[in-house]
Amino acid sequence: LGYHSGNQSYKPHERRHIQAHLLKQMTSHLRHAADPIISLGRVDEHKHHLVIADRTPIDLIGYALVNLVNDPWKDSKQWQAEYIQECISVTNIYFKKLVLIQPGIPFIPDNKSGPVEMVDDLNAIYASMFLRPELCVDRRIMPETLTDITERMKYVLEFINA
């Protein structure tokens, strides 16, 4: 779309446009990662390949909420609620398990990142999304104290292989 992820000055309608496009693209990619099982000439279910993704629709919720927190539009709360539900629905369709990976190394800002404060805000949003009852996937939150890379990998692999 030509937008720069480090730019924090987009207007709310531009942010909504970006977020909607990201969810559409992510859904398209996820849909292509599933093989439809055809029976009686129609698709009854999807057989999913094992796909490990470093971004999920839950991440999109985080960026939408953290960037639209001061959106003055009166329909903003309704848009956010609908976007959250759509992201959760996509997650329930295409994912079996989610792991919230806590920051394990110090954040080093660059020209592609938002401000360091955003990391904590996003993490809080992600943790709250993991508590939503309509999220129907197995989920696990990595402890913040787990910083050793080998232990972090074991934590994730034990969960996804269980």
PDB file of C-alpha atoms in Angstrom:
ATOM      1  CA  LEU A   1       0.000   0.000   0.000  1.00  0.00           C
ATOM      2  CA  GLY A   2       3.010   2.282   0.275  1.00  0.00           C
ATOM      3  CA  TYR A   3       2.606   3.042   3.983  1.00  0.00           C
ATOM      4  CA  HIS A   4       5.617   3.037   6.317  1.00  0.00           C
ATOM      5  CA  SER A   5       5.192   0.948   9.478  1.00  0.00           C
ATOM      6  CA  GLY A   6       7.353   3.288  11.573  1.00  0.00           C
ATOM      7  CA  ASN A   7       5.116   6.273  10.772  1.00  0.00           C
ATOM      8  CA  GLN A   8       2.883   6.954  13.756  1.00  0.00           C
ATOM      9  CA  SER A   9       1.111   9.980  12.263  1.00  0.00           C
ATOM     10  CA  TYR A  10      -1.462   8.371   9.979  1.00  0.00           C
ATOM     11  CA  LYS A  11      -5.004   9.639  10.366  1.00  0.00           C
ATOM     12  CA  PRO A  12      -7.576   7.206  11.833  1.00  0.00           C
ATOM     13  CA  HIS A  13      -9.262   6.539   8.462  1.00  0.00           C
ATOM     14  CA  GLU A  14      -5.842   5.651   6.994  1.00  0.00           C
ATOM     15  CA  ARG A  15      -5.120   3.307   9.932  1.00  0.00           C
ATOM     16  CA  ARG A  16      -8.475   1.585   9.449  1.00  0.00           C
ATOM     17  CA  HIS A  17      -7.746   1.161   5.749  1.00  0.00           C
ATOM     18  CA  ILE A  18      -4.316  -0.314   6.519  1.00  0.00           C
ATOM     19  CA  GLN A  19      -5.693  -2.680   9.168  1.00  0.00           C
ATOM     20  CA  ALA A  20      -8.525  -3.897   6.927  1.00  0.00           C
ATOM     21  CA  HIS A  21      -6.072  -4.534   4.084  1.00  0.00           C
ATOM     22  CA  LEU A  22      -3.674  -6.414   6.374  1.00  0.00           C
ATOM     23  CA  LEU A  23      -6.453  -8.705   7.618  1.00  0.00           C
ATOM     24  CA  LYS A  24      -7.657  -9.332   4.063  1.00  0.00           C
ATOM     25  CA  GLN A  25      -4.120 -10.214   2.920  1.00  0.00           C
ATOM     26  CA  MET A  26      -3.447 -12.403   5.964  1.00  0.00           C
ATOM     27  CA  THR A  27      -6.740 -14.266   5.474  1.00  0.00           C
ATOM     28  CA  SER A  28      -5.900 -14.850   1.827  1.00  0.00           C
ATOM     29  CA  HIS A  29      -2.480 -16.268   2.723  1.00  0.00           C
ATOM     30  CA  LEU A  30      -3.970 -18.489   5.421  1.00  0.00           C
ATOM     31  CA  ARG A  31      -6.696 -19.729   3.086  1.00  0.00           C
ATOM     32  CA  HIS A  32      -4.033 -20.833   0.614  1.00  0.00           C
ATOM     33  CA  ALA A  33      -2.218 -22.732   3.385  1.00  0.00           C
ATOM     34  CA  ALA A  34      -5.253 -25.026   3.766  1.00  0.00           C
ATOM     35  CA  ASP A  35      -6.141 -27.815   1.347  1.00  0.00           C
ATOM     36  CA  PRO A  36      -9.890 -28.108   0.853  1.00  0.00           C
ATOM     37  CA  ILE A  37     -11.250 -31.634   1.209  1.00  0.00           C
ATOM     38  CA  ILE A  38     -13.853 -32.147  -1.481  1.00  0.00           C
ATOM     39  CA  SER A  39     -16.702 -34.598  -0.957  1.00  0.00           C
ATOM     40  CA  LEU A  40     -19.956 -34.727  -2.857  1.00  0.00           C
ATOM     41  CA  GLY A  41     -18.818 -31.783  -4.941  1.00  0.00           C
ATOM     42  CA  ARG A  42     -18.536 -29.298  -2.112  1.00  0.00           C
ATOM     43  CA  VAL A  43     -15.961 -28.266   0.448  1.00  0.00           C
ATOM     44  CA  ASP A  44     -16.901 -29.774   3.808  1.00  0.00           C
ATOM     45  CA  GLU A  45     -13.830 -28.906   5.816  1.00  0.00           C
ATOM     46  CA  HIS A  46     -10.226 -27.887   5.490  1.00  0.00           C
ATOM     47  CA  LYS A  47      -7.206 -30.025   6.127  1.00  0.00           C
ATOM     48  CA  HIS A  48      -4.559 -27.711   7.500  1.00  0.00           C
ATOM     49  CA  HIS A  49      -0.864 -28.058   6.934  1.00  0.00           C
ATOM     50  CA  LEU A  50       1.346 -27.308   9.893  1.00  0.00           C
ATOM     51  CA  VAL A  51       2.105 -23.627   9.516  1.00  0.00           C
ATOM     52  CA  ILE A  52       4.063 -21.705  12.083  1.00  0.00           C
ATOM     53  CA  ALA A  53       3.414 -17.990  11.762  1.00  0.00           C
ATOM     54  CA  ASP A  54       5.124 -15.170  13.576  1.00  0.00           C
ATOM     55  CA  ARG A  55       2.090 -12.924  13.029  1.00  0.00           C
ATOM     56  CA  THR A  56      -1.555 -13.779  13.571  1.00  0.00           C
ATOM     57  CA  PRO A  57      -4.829 -11.865  13.419  1.00  0.00           C
ATOM     58  CA  ILE A  58      -4.339 -11.249  17.159  1.00  0.00           C
ATOM     59  CA  ASP A  59      -1.313  -9.121  16.237  1.00  0.00           C
ATOM     60  CA  LEU A  60      -3.535  -7.116  13.911  1.00  0.00           C
ATOM     61  CA  ILE A  61      -5.923  -6.433  16.787  1.00  0.00           C
ATOM     62  CA  GLY A  62      -3.025  -5.116  18.825  1.00  0.00           C
ATOM     63  CA  TYR A  63      -1.870  -2.712  16.145  1.00  0.00           C
ATOM     64  CA  ALA A  64      -5.421  -1.552  15.448  1.00  0.00           C
ATOM     65  CA  LEU A  65      -6.125  -0.813  19.097  1.00  0.00           C
ATOM     66  CA  VAL A  66      -2.801   0.763  19.961  1.00  0.00           C
ATOM     67  CA  ASN A  67      -2.922   3.029  16.913  1.00  0.00           C
ATOM     68  CA  LEU A  68      -6.607   3.926  17.101  1.00  0.00           C
ATOM     69  CA  VAL A  69      -6.838   4.544  20.838  1.00  0.00           C
ATOM     70  CA  ASN A  70      -7.383   8.285  20.288  1.00  0.00           C
ATOM     71  CA  ASP A  71      -9.621   7.954  17.229  1.00  0.00           C
ATOM     72  CA  PRO A  72     -12.188  10.774  17.527  1.00  0.00           C
ATOM     73  CA  TRP A  73     -14.685   9.207  15.101  1.00  0.00           C
ATOM     74  CA  LYS A  74     -17.938   8.306  16.812  1.00  0.00           C
ATOM     75  CA  ASP A  75     -18.132   4.982  14.977  1.00  0.00           C
ATOM     76  CA  SER A  76     -14.606   4.017  16.020  1.00  0.00           C
ATOM     77  CA  LYS A  77     -15.661   1.772  18.903  1.00  0.00           C
ATOM     78  CA  GLN A  78     -18.085  -0.100  16.660  1.00  0.00           C
ATOM     79  CA  TRP A  79     -15.419  -0.539  13.968  1.00  0.00           C
ATOM     80  CA  GLN A  80     -12.930  -1.778  16.579  1.00  0.00           C
ATOM     81  CA  ALA A  81     -15.439  -4.268  18.016  1.00  0.00           C
ATOM     82  CA  GLU A  82     -16.240  -5.638  14.547  1.00  0.00           C
ATOM     83  CA  TYR A  83     -12.548  -5.807  13.611  1.00  0.00           C
ATOM     84  CA  ILE A  84     -11.723  -7.692  16.822  1.00  0.00           C
ATOM     85  CA  GLN A  85     -14.511 -10.207  16.130  1.00  0.00           C
ATOM     86  CA  GLU A  86     -13.374 -10.687  12.542  1.00  0.00           C
ATOM     87  CA  CYS A  87      -9.762 -11.217  13.635  1.00  0.00           C
ATOM     88  CA  ILE A  88     -10.827 -13.717  16.293  1.00  0.00           C
ATOM     89  CA  SER A  89     -13.001 -15.573  13.759  1.00  0.00           C
ATOM     90  CA  VAL A  90     -10.095 -15.849  11.318  1.00  0.00           C
ATOM     91  CA  THR A  91      -7.866 -17.056  14.148  1.00  0.00           C
ATOM     92  CA  ASN A  92     -10.400 -19.722  15.150  1.00  0.00           C
ATOM     93  CA  ILE A  93     -10.628 -20.950  11.564  1.00  0.00           C
ATOM     94  CA  TYR A  94      -6.942 -21.147  10.696  1.00  0.00           C
ATOM     95  CA  PHE A  95      -5.062 -21.705  13.943  1.00  0.00           C
ATOM     96  CA  LYS A  96      -5.040 -24.543  16.473  1.00  0.00           C
ATOM     97  CA  LYS A  97      -2.584 -23.115  18.980  1.00  0.00           C
ATOM     98  CA  LEU A  98      -1.189 -19.695  19.821  1.00  0.00           C
ATOM     99  CA  VAL A  99       1.801 -18.763  21.925  1.00  0.00           C
ATOM    100  CA  LEU A 100       2.252 -15.206  23.088  1.00  0.00           C
ATOM    101  CA  ILE A 101       6.004 -14.735  22.939  1.00  0.00           C
ATOM    102  CA  GLN A 102       7.040 -12.264  25.611  1.00  0.00           C
ATOM    103  CA  PRO A 103       9.861  -9.836  24.853  1.00  0.00           C
ATOM    104  CA  GLY A 104      13.097 -11.688  25.617  1.00  0.00           C
ATOM    105  CA  ILE A 105      15.685  -9.158  24.564  1.00  0.00           C
ATOM    106  CA  PRO A 106      15.927  -5.406  24.980  1.00  0.00           C
ATOM    107  CA  PHE A 107      13.995  -3.457  22.358  1.00  0.00           C
ATOM    108  CA  ILE A 108      16.243  -1.521  20.002  1.00  0.00           C
ATOM    109  CA  PRO A 109      14.270   1.096  18.061  1.00  0.00           C
ATOM    110  CA  ASP A 110      14.974   1.604  14.379  1.00  0.00           C
ATOM    111  CA  ASN A 111      13.334   3.526  11.563  1.00  0.00           C
ATOM    112  CA  LYS A 112      10.887   0.638  10.949  1.00  0.00           C
ATOM    113  CA  SER A 113       9.582   0.410  14.519  1.00  0.00           C
ATOM    114  CA  GLY A 114       7.211   2.382  16.617  1.00  0.00           C
ATOM    115  CA  PRO A 115       8.213   3.837  19.971  1.00  0.00           C
ATOM    116  CA  VAL A 116       9.499   1.528  22.719  1.00  0.00           C
ATOM    117  CA  GLU A 117       6.396   2.255  24.828  1.00  0.00           C
ATOM    118  CA  MET A 118       4.359   0.537  22.138  1.00  0.00           C
ATOM    119  CA  VAL A 119       5.910  -2.844  23.015  1.00  0.00           C
ATOM    120  CA  ASP A 120       4.321  -2.865  26.480  1.00  0.00           C
ATOM    121  CA  ASP A 121       1.008  -1.548  25.152  1.00  0.00           C
ATOM    122  CA  LEU A 122       0.881  -4.245  22.471  1.00  0.00           C
ATOM    123  CA  ASN A 123       1.827  -6.947  24.944  1.00  0.00           C
ATOM    124  CA  ALA A 124      -0.998  -5.892  27.272  1.00  0.00           C
ATOM    125  CA  ILE A 125      -3.486  -5.983  24.392  1.00  0.00           C
ATOM    126  CA  TYR A 126      -2.293  -9.415  23.271  1.00  0.00           C
ATOM    127  CA  ALA A 127      -2.544 -10.814  26.804  1.00  0.00           C
ATOM    128  CA  SER A 128      -6.086  -9.456  27.144  1.00  0.00           C
ATOM    129  CA  MET A 129      -7.073 -10.980  23.787  1.00  0.00           C
ATOM    130  CA  PHE A 130      -5.789 -14.358  25.006  1.00  0.00           C
ATOM    131  CA  LEU A 131      -8.392 -14.137  27.805  1.00  0.00           C
ATOM    132  CA  ARG A 132     -11.356 -13.633  25.476  1.00  0.00           C
ATOM    133  CA  PRO A 133     -13.746 -16.597  25.716  1.00  0.00           C
ATOM    134  CA  GLU A 134     -14.633 -16.442  22.016  1.00  0.00           C
ATOM    135  CA  LEU A 135     -11.008 -17.247  21.120  1.00  0.00           C
ATOM    136  CA  CYS A 136     -11.379 -21.025  20.731  1.00  0.00           C
ATOM    137  CA  VAL A 137      -7.784 -22.093  20.179  1.00  0.00           C
ATOM    138  CA  ASP A 138      -5.337 -23.543  22.682  1.00  0.00           C
ATOM    139  CA  ARG A 139      -3.138 -20.742  23.915  1.00  0.00           C
ATOM    140  CA  ARG A 140      -0.167 -20.215  26.120  1.00  0.00           C
ATOM    141  CA  ILE A 141       1.671 -17.117  27.355  1.00  0.00           C
ATOM    142  CA  MET A 142       5.438 -17.378  27.629  1.00  0.00           C
ATOM    143  CA  PRO A 143       6.707 -16.087  30.989  1.00  0.00           C
ATOM    144  CA  GLU A 144       8.603 -12.806  30.717  1.00  0.00           C
ATOM    145  CA  THR A 145      11.422 -14.308  32.770  1.00  0.00           C
ATOM    146  CA  LEU A 146      12.100 -16.950  30.131  1.00  0.00           C
ATOM    147  CA  THR A 147      14.878 -15.273  28.149  1.00  0.00           C
ATOM    148  CA  ASP A 148      17.254 -18.097  27.210  1.00  0.00           C
ATOM    149  CA  ILE A 149      16.745 -18.773  23.489  1.00  0.00           C
ATOM    150  CA  THR A 150      17.004 -22.560  23.867  1.00  0.00           C
ATOM    151  CA  GLU A 151      14.475 -22.598  26.707  1.00  0.00           C
ATOM    152  CA  ARG A 152      12.167 -20.309  24.739  1.00  0.00           C
ATOM    153  CA  MET A 153      12.250 -22.697  21.772  1.00  0.00           C
ATOM    154  CA  LYS A 154      11.596 -25.692  24.049  1.00  0.00           C
ATOM    155  CA  TYR A 155       8.640 -23.873  25.614  1.00  0.00           C
ATOM    156  CA  VAL A 156       7.029 -23.304  22.226  1.00  0.00           C
ATOM    157  CA  LEU A 157       7.868 -26.704  20.728  1.00  0.00           C
ATOM    158  CA  GLU A 158       6.573 -28.623  23.767  1.00  0.00           C
ATOM    159  CA  PHE A 159       3.263 -26.783  23.461  1.00  0.00           C
ATOM    160  CA  ILE A 160       2.775 -27.124  19.721  1.00  0.00           C
ATOM    161  CA  ASN A 161       3.801 -30.784  19.759  1.00  0.00           C
ATOM    162  CA  ALA A 162       1.539 -31.696  22.698  1.00  0.00           C
TER     163      ALA A 162
END
